[in-house]
Coordinates of C-alpha atoms and ligand atoms in Angstrom, one line a residue:
M217 CA 87.8 127.4 180.1
N218 CA 85.7 126.1 182.8
Q219 CA 87.2 124.1 185.9
Q220 CA 85.7 120.8 184.4
Q221 CA 87.2 121.5 181.1
R222 CA 90.6 122.3 182.8
S223 CA 90.6 119.2 184.9
A224 CA 89.5 116.9 182.3
L225 CA 92.9 118.4 180.3
L226 CA 95.2 118.0 183.0
H227 CA 94.2 114.8 183.6
S228 CA 94.1 113.2 180.3
S229 CA 97.2 115.0 179.1
S230 CA 99.2 113.6 182.3
L231 CA 98.7 110.1 180.8
F232 CA 100.5 111.4 177.6
P233 CA 103.7 112.7 178.7
P234 CA 106.0 113.9 175.7
P235 CA 109.2 112.0 175.5
P236 CA 112.3 113.9 177.3
G237 CA 114.4 116.1 174.8
V238 CA 112.4 115.8 171.7
K239 CA 111.5 118.6 169.8
L240 CA 109.2 118.2 166.9
S241 CA 107.6 120.7 164.1
Y242 CA 104.5 120.7 162.1
G243 CA 107.1 121.2 159.2
T244 CA 105.6 121.0 155.5
A245 CA 103.5 118.0 156.3
G246 CA 102.4 117.8 159.8
F247 CA 104.6 115.9 162.8
R248 CA 106.7 112.7 161.6
A249 CA 109.2 110.8 163.7
D250 CA 109.6 107.3 165.0
A251 CA 106.2 106.0 166.1
S252 CA 107.5 105.2 169.7
L253 CA 107.9 109.0 170.2
L254 CA 104.4 110.3 168.9
E255 CA 101.7 109.3 171.4
S256 CA 102.0 112.5 173.5
T257 CA 102.1 114.7 170.1
V258 CA 99.1 112.6 168.7
F259 CA 97.0 113.3 171.6
R260 CA 97.7 116.9 171.5
V261 CA 96.7 117.0 167.8
G262 CA 93.5 115.5 168.9
I263 CA 93.0 118.5 171.1
L264 CA 94.1 120.9 168.1
A265 CA 91.8 119.4 165.6
A266 CA 89.0 119.4 167.8
L267 CA 89.2 123.3 168.8
R268 CA 89.8 124.0 164.7
S269 CA 86.5 122.0 164.6
I270 CA 84.9 124.1 167.1
Q271 CA 86.1 127.4 165.7
T272 CA 85.1 126.7 162.1
G273 CA 81.9 125.0 163.1
S274 CA 82.9 122.1 160.5
V275 CA 84.2 118.8 160.6
I276 CA 88.0 118.5 160.7
G277 CA 90.2 115.4 159.8
L278 CA 93.1 113.7 161.3
M279 CA 95.3 111.5 159.6
I280 CA 98.2 109.1 161.2
T281 CA 100.6 108.6 158.5
A282 CA 104.2 109.0 157.6
S283 CA 103.7 108.8 154.0
H284 CA 106.8 107.3 152.2
N285 CA 109.1 107.0 155.6
Q286 CA 110.0 103.9 156.7
V287 CA 107.5 101.5 158.8
S288 CA 108.7 102.2 161.9
D289 CA 108.0 106.1 161.6
N290 CA 104.6 107.8 161.9
G291 CA 103.2 111.0 161.7
V292 CA 100.1 113.3 162.0
K293 CA 98.4 116.1 160.0
I294 CA 95.1 118.0 160.0
A295 CA 92.8 118.6 157.3
D296 CA 91.1 121.8 157.3
P297 CA 87.2 122.2 156.4
S298 CA 87.7 122.4 152.8
G299 CA 89.8 119.2 152.9
G300 CA 93.1 121.2 152.3
M301 CA 96.1 121.0 154.8
L302 CA 95.8 122.8 158.2
T303 CA 95.7 126.6 157.8
Q304 CA 99.2 128.1 158.1
L305 CA 97.9 130.5 160.7
W306 CA 97.7 127.7 163.2
E307 CA 101.1 125.8 162.6
P308 CA 103.1 127.8 165.2
F309 CA 100.3 126.8 167.9
A310 CA 100.9 123.1 166.9
D311 CA 104.4 123.3 167.5
A312 CA 103.8 124.9 170.7
I313 CA 101.5 122.7 172.1
A314 CA 103.5 119.5 170.9
N315 CA 106.6 121.1 172.6
A316 CA 104.8 121.7 175.9
P317 CA 106.9 120.2 178.6
D318 CA 104.3 119.1 181.0
P319 CA 100.2 119.5 181.7
N320 CA 100.2 122.7 183.3
S321 CA 102.0 124.6 180.6
L322 CA 100.0 122.9 177.9
L323 CA 96.8 124.1 179.8
Q324 CA 98.4 127.4 179.9
L325 CA 98.9 127.7 176.1
L326 CA 95.3 126.3 175.5
D327 CA 93.8 128.3 177.6
D328 CA 95.7 131.5 176.3
F329 CA 95.2 130.3 172.4
V330 CA 91.7 129.7 173.0
K331 CA 91.0 133.4 174.3
K332 CA 93.0 134.9 171.3
E333 CA 91.3 132.8 168.8
N334 CA 87.9 133.5 170.4
I335 CA 86.9 129.7 170.6
T336 CA 83.6 129.2 172.3
L337 CA 84.2 125.9 174.4
E338 CA 80.8 126.2 175.9
G339 CA 77.4 126.4 174.7
G340 CA 78.9 126.7 171.1
P341 CA 79.2 123.8 168.3
A342 CA 80.7 120.7 169.4
A343 CA 84.0 119.4 167.8
R344 CA 83.7 116.4 165.4
V345 CA 86.9 115.0 164.0
L346 CA 87.2 112.4 161.3
L347 CA 89.9 110.0 162.3
G348 CA 91.9 108.1 159.4
R349 CA 95.2 105.8 159.5
D350 CA 97.5 104.0 156.7
T351 CA 98.6 100.5 157.3
R352 CA 101.4 101.3 159.7
P353 CA 101.3 98.8 163.0
S354 CA 101.7 101.7 165.2
G355 CA 98.6 103.1 163.8
A356 CA 95.8 101.6 165.9
S357 CA 97.4 102.7 169.0
L358 CA 98.0 106.2 167.7
V359 CA 94.4 106.7 166.8
E360 CA 93.4 105.8 170.4
A361 CA 95.8 108.7 171.8
A362 CA 94.2 111.2 169.0
K363 CA 90.5 109.8 170.4
Q364 CA 91.7 110.7 173.9
G365 CA 92.8 114.3 172.7
I366 CA 89.5 115.0 170.5
T367 CA 87.2 113.6 173.5
C368 CA 88.8 115.6 176.4
I369 CA 87.4 118.6 175.0
T370 CA 83.9 118.6 176.3
G371 CA 81.4 117.4 173.7
G372 CA 83.9 116.2 171.2
T373 CA 83.3 113.5 168.9
A374 CA 86.0 111.3 167.1
I375 CA 84.6 109.2 164.0
D376 CA 86.9 106.5 163.2
V377 CA 87.1 106.0 159.8
G378 CA 89.6 103.2 159.7
V379 CA 92.3 102.4 157.5
L380 CA 92.4 104.9 154.3
T381 CA 94.8 106.8 152.1
T382 CA 95.6 110.4 152.8
P383 CA 93.6 111.7 150.0
Q384 CA 90.4 109.7 151.0
L385 CA 90.4 111.1 154.3
H386 CA 90.7 114.8 153.0
W387 CA 88.0 113.8 150.4
M388 CA 85.5 112.5 152.9
V389 CA 86.1 115.7 155.3
R390 CA 85.5 118.2 152.3
A391 CA 82.3 116.0 151.1
K392 CA 80.9 116.1 154.9
N393 CA 81.3 119.7 155.2
K394 CA 79.7 120.2 151.7
G395 CA 76.7 118.2 153.2
V396 CA 77.1 115.4 150.5
E397 CA 77.5 111.6 150.9
A398 CA 80.9 110.9 152.4
S399 CA 81.8 107.4 153.1
E400 CA 84.6 105.4 151.2
H401 CA 81.9 103.5 149.3
H402 CA 81.0 107.0 148.2
Y403 CA 84.6 108.2 147.0
Y404 CA 84.9 104.9 144.7
D405 CA 81.4 105.5 143.5
Q406 CA 82.2 109.0 142.5
I407 CA 85.6 108.1 140.8
V408 CA 84.5 104.8 139.2
T409 CA 81.8 106.6 137.6
S410 CA 83.4 109.8 136.2
F411 CA 86.4 107.5 134.9
S412 CA 83.8 105.1 133.1
Y413 CA 82.5 108.3 131.7
L414 CA 85.5 109.6 130.3
M415 CA 86.3 106.1 128.9
D416 CA 83.0 106.1 127.3
N417 CA 83.7 109.6 125.5
I418 CA 86.7 108.3 123.9
P419 CA 86.7 109.1 120.3
R420 CA 86.7 105.5 118.5
E421 CA 89.5 106.3 116.1
N422 CA 91.9 106.9 118.9
S423 CA 91.4 103.3 120.6
S424 CA 94.6 102.7 118.8
K425 CA 96.7 99.5 119.2
D426 CA 99.6 101.8 120.7
V427 CA 98.2 102.1 124.2
N428 CA 96.8 99.0 125.6
D429 CA 94.6 98.3 128.5
K430 CA 97.6 96.7 130.8
L431 CA 98.9 98.4 133.7
I432 CA 101.1 97.4 136.4
V433 CA 101.1 98.9 139.7
D434 CA 103.5 99.2 142.6
G435 CA 101.4 99.4 145.8
A436 CA 104.4 100.3 147.9
D437 CA 102.9 97.5 150.1
G438 CA 100.9 100.1 151.8
V439 CA 97.4 101.5 152.0
G440 CA 96.8 102.5 148.4
G441 CA 97.8 99.1 146.8
E442 CA 95.5 97.4 149.3
K443 CA 92.7 99.6 148.0
L444 CA 93.5 99.5 144.5
E445 CA 93.4 95.9 144.4
K446 CA 90.0 95.9 145.8
L447 CA 89.0 98.5 143.4
K448 CA 90.2 97.3 140.2
S449 CA 87.7 94.8 139.1
S450 CA 84.9 97.9 138.8
L451 CA 87.2 99.5 136.6
K452 CA 85.9 98.9 133.0
Y453 CA 88.7 99.0 130.0
L454 CA 91.5 98.5 132.1
S455 CA 93.5 95.7 133.5
I456 CA 95.6 96.4 136.4
D457 CA 98.2 94.2 137.8
V458 CA 98.6 95.2 141.2
R459 CA 101.7 94.1 143.0
N460 CA 103.4 95.1 146.4
Y461 CA 99.9 95.8 147.9
G462 CA 100.7 94.6 151.6
D463 CA 102.6 91.3 151.5
G464 CA 106.1 93.0 151.8
V465 CA 107.5 95.7 154.1
L466 CA 105.9 99.3 153.6
N467 CA 108.1 101.5 151.3
E468 CA 111.1 99.0 151.7
G469 CA 112.5 99.2 148.0
V470 CA 109.2 100.1 146.8
G471 CA 106.8 103.0 146.1
A472 CA 106.7 106.3 144.3
D473 CA 109.7 108.0 146.7
Y474 CA 111.8 105.0 145.9
V475 CA 111.3 105.1 142.2
Q476 CA 111.6 108.6 141.6
K477 CA 114.6 109.1 143.7
E478 CA 116.6 105.9 142.9
K479 CA 115.3 106.0 139.2
V480 CA 115.3 101.6 139.3
V481 CA 112.5 99.1 139.3
P482 CA 110.9 98.7 142.9
R483 CA 110.8 95.2 144.6
G484 CA 108.7 92.5 142.6
F485 CA 109.6 94.2 139.2
G486 CA 111.7 93.2 136.4
P487 CA 113.6 92.8 132.8
S488 CA 110.4 90.9 132.3
D489 CA 108.3 93.9 132.6
A490 CA 110.2 96.0 130.0
G491 CA 108.1 97.9 128.1
I492 CA 104.7 97.7 129.9
R493 CA 103.4 100.9 131.2
C494 CA 103.7 100.8 135.2
A495 CA 102.8 103.2 138.0
S496 CA 104.1 103.7 141.5
L497 CA 102.2 105.0 144.6
D498 CA 103.5 106.4 147.8
G499 CA 103.0 104.7 151.3
D500 CA 99.7 106.9 152.1
A501 CA 98.8 107.1 148.3
D502 CA 99.1 110.9 147.6
R503 CA 102.0 110.6 145.1
L504 CA 102.0 109.0 141.7
V505 CA 104.7 108.6 139.3
Y506 CA 105.0 106.2 136.1
F507 CA 107.7 104.4 134.6
S508 CA 108.6 101.8 132.0
V509 CA 111.3 99.1 132.7
L510 CA 114.2 99.2 130.2
S511 CA 115.0 96.1 128.6
N512 CA 117.5 93.4 130.2
S513 CA 118.0 96.1 133.1
N514 CA 116.7 96.8 136.6
K515 CA 116.6 100.5 135.2
I516 CA 113.7 102.6 134.1
D517 CA 112.4 105.3 132.4
L518 CA 110.8 107.7 134.8
V519 CA 107.7 109.5 134.0
D520 CA 107.6 112.0 136.7
G521 CA 104.9 114.6 138.2
D522 CA 106.1 117.0 135.8
K523 CA 105.0 114.8 133.0
I524 CA 101.8 113.9 134.6
L525 CA 101.2 117.5 134.8
S526 CA 102.0 118.3 131.1
L527 CA 99.4 115.3 129.9
F528 CA 97.0 116.9 132.1
A529 CA 97.4 120.3 130.9
L530 CA 97.3 119.2 127.4
F531 CA 94.2 117.3 127.8
L532 CA 92.6 120.2 129.9
K533 CA 93.8 122.9 127.3
E534 CA 92.4 120.8 124.3
Q535 CA 88.8 120.3 125.9
L536 CA 88.7 124.2 126.6
R537 CA 89.8 125.1 123.0
I538 CA 86.8 122.6 121.7
L539 CA 84.5 124.1 124.0
D540 CA 85.5 127.8 122.8
D541 CA 84.8 126.7 119.1
K542 CA 81.4 127.1 119.9
A543 CA 80.1 130.4 118.8
N544 CA 76.6 130.4 120.4
T545 CA 77.7 129.3 123.8
S546 CA 77.7 132.4 126.2
S547 CA 81.3 133.0 126.4
Y548 CA 83.3 132.3 129.4
K549 CA 87.1 133.0 129.3
A550 CA 88.4 130.4 131.8
S551 CA 91.5 131.0 133.1
L552 CA 94.1 127.7 133.0
G553 CA 97.0 128.1 135.1
V554 CA 99.7 125.7 135.9
V555 CA 101.9 125.6 139.4
Q556 CA 105.1 123.9 139.7
T557 CA 108.3 124.5 142.4
A558 CA 111.7 125.0 141.5
Y559 CA 112.2 121.3 141.3
A560 CA 110.3 121.0 138.3
N561 CA 112.5 120.0 135.4
G562 CA 113.6 123.0 133.1
A563 CA 112.4 121.1 130.0
S564 CA 109.1 120.7 131.5
T565 CA 108.4 124.5 132.2
E566 CA 109.6 125.4 128.9
Y567 CA 107.2 123.0 127.2
L568 CA 104.3 124.2 129.2
K569 CA 105.3 127.9 128.3
Q570 CA 105.6 126.6 124.7
L571 CA 102.0 125.4 124.9
G572 CA 101.0 129.3 125.9
L573 CA 100.4 128.1 129.4
E574 CA 101.0 130.7 132.2
V575 CA 103.3 128.9 134.5
V576 CA 104.2 130.1 138.2
L577 CA 106.5 128.7 140.8
T578 CA 105.7 128.3 144.7
P579 CA 107.9 127.2 147.5
T580 CA 108.2 123.6 147.9
G581 CA 105.2 121.8 150.0
V582 CA 101.9 121.2 148.7
K583 CA 100.0 124.0 150.9
Y584 CA 101.9 126.3 148.9
L585 CA 100.9 124.9 145.4
H586 CA 97.3 124.3 146.4
E587 CA 96.9 127.8 147.4
K588 CA 98.0 129.5 144.1
A589 CA 96.3 127.0 142.1
A590 CA 92.8 127.7 143.8
E591 CA 93.3 131.2 142.2
Y592 CA 92.6 129.9 138.7
D593 CA 89.4 128.6 136.8
I594 CA 91.4 125.1 136.3
G595 CA 94.4 125.3 138.4
I596 CA 96.8 122.4 137.7
Y597 CA 99.7 121.9 140.2
F598 CA 102.4 118.9 140.8
E599 CA 105.4 118.6 142.3
A600 CA 108.1 116.6 140.2
N601 CA 107.8 114.0 142.9
G602 CA 104.3 112.8 142.0
H603 CA 101.8 115.0 144.4
G604 CA 99.6 117.4 142.8
T605 CA 96.1 117.6 141.6
I606 CA 93.5 119.9 139.2
L607 CA 91.4 122.5 141.2
F608 CA 88.1 123.9 139.6
S609 CA 86.7 126.9 140.4
E610 CA 83.0 127.2 141.6
T611 CA 82.0 129.8 139.2
F612 CA 83.4 127.9 136.3
L613 CA 81.6 124.6 137.4
S614 CA 78.5 126.1 137.7
W615 CA 78.9 127.8 134.1
L616 CA 80.0 124.5 132.7
E617 CA 76.9 122.6 134.3
N618 CA 74.7 125.0 132.4
I619 CA 76.5 124.9 129.1
N620 CA 76.7 121.1 129.4
N621 CA 72.8 121.0 129.9
E622 CA 72.2 123.3 127.1
L623 CA 74.5 121.5 124.9
S624 CA 73.0 118.2 126.0
S625 CA 69.5 119.6 124.6
T626 CA 70.8 121.5 121.3
S627 CA 73.9 119.2 120.4
K628 CA 73.9 116.0 122.5
G629 CA 76.9 113.9 121.7
S630 CA 78.8 117.0 119.3
D631 CA 82.5 117.6 120.2
Q632 CA 81.5 120.9 122.3
H633 CA 79.2 118.5 124.4
K634 CA 81.7 115.9 124.9
A635 CA 84.3 118.8 125.8
A636 CA 82.0 120.2 128.3
S637 CA 81.2 116.9 129.8
N638 CA 84.7 115.8 130.1
L639 CA 85.8 118.6 132.0
L640 CA 82.8 118.1 134.4
A641 CA 83.7 114.3 134.7
V642 CA 87.6 115.3 135.3
S643 CA 86.4 117.9 138.1
K644 CA 84.6 114.7 139.7
L645 CA 87.2 112.2 138.9
I646 CA 90.4 114.3 140.3
N647 CA 90.2 114.8 144.0
Q648 CA 89.5 118.6 145.0
A649 CA 91.1 118.1 148.4
V650 CA 94.6 117.2 147.9
G651 CA 96.9 115.4 145.3
D652 CA 95.6 111.6 145.1
A653 CA 97.4 109.0 143.7
L654 CA 94.3 106.8 142.9
S655 CA 92.5 109.4 141.2
G656 CA 95.3 110.7 139.4
L657 CA 96.2 107.3 138.1
L658 CA 92.4 107.0 136.5
L659 CA 92.8 110.3 135.0
V660 CA 96.3 109.6 133.3
E661 CA 95.0 106.4 132.2
A662 CA 91.7 108.0 130.6
I663 CA 93.6 110.6 129.1
L664 CA 96.4 108.0 127.3
Q665 CA 93.4 106.0 126.1
H666 CA 91.8 109.3 124.8
M667 CA 95.2 110.5 123.0
G668 CA 95.9 106.8 121.9
W669 CA 99.3 107.3 123.5
S670 CA 101.6 104.4 124.8
I671 CA 103.8 105.4 127.9
Q672 CA 106.9 106.0 125.6
K673 CA 104.8 108.1 123.3
W674 CA 104.0 110.2 126.4
N675 CA 107.4 110.2 127.9
E676 CA 108.6 111.9 124.5
L677 CA 106.6 115.1 125.1
Y678 CA 109.9 116.7 125.9
Q679 CA 113.0 115.3 127.2
D680 CA 114.1 116.1 130.8
L681 CA 117.4 117.9 131.3
P682 CA 119.8 116.1 133.3
S683 CA 119.6 117.0 136.7
R684 CA 121.3 115.9 140.1
Q685 CA 120.1 116.5 144.1
L686 CA 122.6 116.5 146.7
K687 CA 122.0 116.8 150.6
V688 CA 124.5 119.0 152.7
K689 CA 124.7 118.5 156.7
V690 CA 125.0 122.2 158.0
V691 CA 125.5 123.5 161.3
D692 CA 122.1 125.4 161.3
R693 CA 120.2 125.0 158.5
T694 CA 117.6 127.7 159.2
A695 CA 120.2 130.1 158.6
V696 CA 119.4 129.8 154.9
I697 CA 116.7 131.9 153.9
T698 CA 115.5 131.6 150.7
G699 CA 113.3 133.9 148.4
N700 CA 111.4 134.1 144.9
A701 CA 110.0 130.5 145.3
E702 CA 113.3 129.1 146.5
T703 CA 115.1 129.9 143.4
V704 CA 117.5 132.6 145.3
V705 CA 119.2 132.5 148.7
V706 CA 118.7 135.9 150.4
S707 CA 120.6 135.0 153.6
P708 CA 123.6 134.7 154.3
V709 CA 124.6 137.3 152.2
G710 CA 127.2 136.7 149.3
I711 CA 126.1 133.0 148.8
Q712 CA 123.8 133.7 145.8
E713 CA 126.5 135.6 144.2
A714 CA 128.8 132.9 144.4
I715 CA 126.3 130.1 143.2
D716 CA 125.8 132.5 140.3
A717 CA 129.3 132.6 139.2
E718 CA 129.3 128.5 139.1
I719 CA 125.9 128.6 137.2
A720 CA 127.2 130.7 134.6
K721 CA 129.7 128.3 133.8
Y722 CA 127.5 125.8 132.5
T723 CA 125.2 125.4 129.5
K724 CA 121.5 125.3 130.4
G725 CA 122.8 125.5 134.0
R726 CA 120.2 126.0 137.0
C727 CA 120.8 125.6 140.6
F728 CA 119.1 126.4 143.8
V729 CA 119.8 125.6 147.3
R730 CA 116.8 125.3 150.1
P731 CA 116.6 124.1 153.6
S732 CA 114.6 120.7 153.8
G733 CA 111.4 121.0 155.7
T734 CA 111.6 117.4 156.6
E735 CA 115.1 116.6 157.2
D736 CA 118.1 118.3 159.1
V737 CA 120.0 119.1 155.8
V738 CA 120.2 121.6 153.1
R739 CA 119.0 120.5 149.6
V740 CA 121.0 121.5 146.4
Y741 CA 119.4 120.9 143.2
A742 CA 121.3 121.6 139.8
E743 CA 120.4 121.0 135.9
A744 CA 122.6 121.3 133.3
S745 CA 123.0 119.9 129.4
T746 CA 124.7 117.0 130.5
Q747 CA 124.9 114.5 133.5
E748 CA 128.4 115.4 134.1
A749 CA 127.7 118.9 134.2
A750 CA 124.9 118.7 136.4
D751 CA 126.7 116.6 138.8
S752 CA 129.9 118.9 138.5
L753 CA 127.5 122.0 139.0
A754 CA 125.7 120.4 142.1
H755 CA 129.0 119.3 143.7
S756 CA 130.6 123.1 143.4
V757 CA 127.4 124.4 145.0
M758 CA 127.7 122.0 147.9
V759 CA 131.1 123.3 148.3
I760 CA 130.1 126.8 148.3
V761 CA 127.2 125.8 150.7
H762 CA 129.9 124.3 153.2
Q763 CA 132.0 127.1 153.2
F764 CA 129.1 129.6 153.8
L765 CA 127.6 127.5 156.6
W766 CA 130.0 125.2 158.4
F767 CA 131.3 127.5 160.9
Ligands
LIG1069 C1 106.6 117.1 152.1 C2 105.7 117.7 151.2 C3 106.1 117.7 149.8 C4 107.8 118.2 149.4 C5 108.4 117.6 150.6 C6 109.7 118.2 150.5 C7 103.2 117.7 151.6 C8 101.8 116.8 151.8 N1 104.5 117.2 151.2 O1 106.6 115.7 152.1 O2 104.9 118.2 149.3 O3 107.5 117.9 148.4 O4 108.0 117.7 151.8 O5 110.6 117.5 151.4 O6 103.3 118.8 151.6 P1 111.8 118.5 151.9 O7 111.6 119.9 152.3 O8 112.9 117.5 153.1 O9 112.6 118.7 150.5
LIG1070 MG1 102.6 110.5 150.9

């Protein structure tokens, strides 16, 4: 690092002192805290993004959002060149620089890291970072802090793309690095075109009365609602009523997280919506759940991420089967895999296995699911909380393009041709970079129309097992070490045996504990054949956690 670069870093970082006594961690989804504490962190993440851009010779994304957290919080995370999450290898460095106490120690850390990672600061490619933010009021000033961080690396350019959903920013990073058009307009163009294509391909006999074109969407008073409100008029065959698109307080009694956890209607919904298909986005529109309002009540029937996954899996499996029926296509056995976490309802896992699908579990957090799903030709991943997407391998997509062209000349309009083009349209509609509530919603809508299913019919695919989640405050949650995709506790020794002994008392009992990645608690999840049993199992295990960890 030359002298000019050193002084630029020292000078700029002295303008962004870290708040005293605050320790931040990159966690499962970037840094998050009260917005007033974040300027220094965001400035430093700007530096980090610039270094990552130089190292990879690619465009990097930096998103300012705290997703479903309250409006006074904010956060920052990085999108890697593929559009996915920042490589896990850099997370410890992110933690280290965020917590460096003063400009000199920050400079020392950067100097060491640049050497260790062979990052060429002079004469190599210049850093380019796309900067996006959600609708939080604190976003604008944090974007300025990020710009200072990016541009204090010599030659660094910050490209401010304004207010976007998190998945839009990830999509843009991916598109830019593939050398294709990457504006917000192109994002809409791609999803609207592929959605229309899928809708036009629907077998006429399925356009039944069971499924109507009306959908009500809770926009969480965030960026997703705002964007959908603008997008909806370009969507053929679908009439969307967007509520909570920015007129109320972000995430307050609204949004996918609220709806999924509380299982009640979000603000602005009520008994008069009973029976209508409803969906809810989270604050940065990377999570999606569906629900229907029960009559004469504020309670809902929740259709969660597991059911969205099941719907997608069913549809894709069917398209692959139709395609496979064609004897004279050059055969390609596409691998189809489903990725869940331990939070997936046991009934969903059983249902998917009964369909003959390969189901694997990973630890909680999108980065783990995404990585696993990328191992298949078609990898579908979802967390129960509504975050997920479908990944297509390059090899499979190029085979599909060829077959589609071949079928288009030999048997245009045949079932096989439609199946091939449906699969291609899904790969364009669904965000390949990260879970995306807007594109996920359009795919759900297209598939429901295709099947001719109402939300009730969809919800009946299987019956969720009753479950209960609890939080336990402990002295040190890092003392809990889990294994086997968080399904067992490895340490403290003896706790798993105690949990197993409890589980054995319940029919269809299943229970696991894990330290939260976003809150200072240990989480308990329990499932059993009745709600009372699930509650009781969760409670007994909470007591065990206390016994082992409250010392
Ligand atoms: C983060 C993760 C989400 C996970 C949640 C678990 C991303 C983008 N988000 O929000 O996938 O479900 O953390 O929270 O990775 P917990 O560790 O507090 O239970
Ligand atoms: Mg989110």
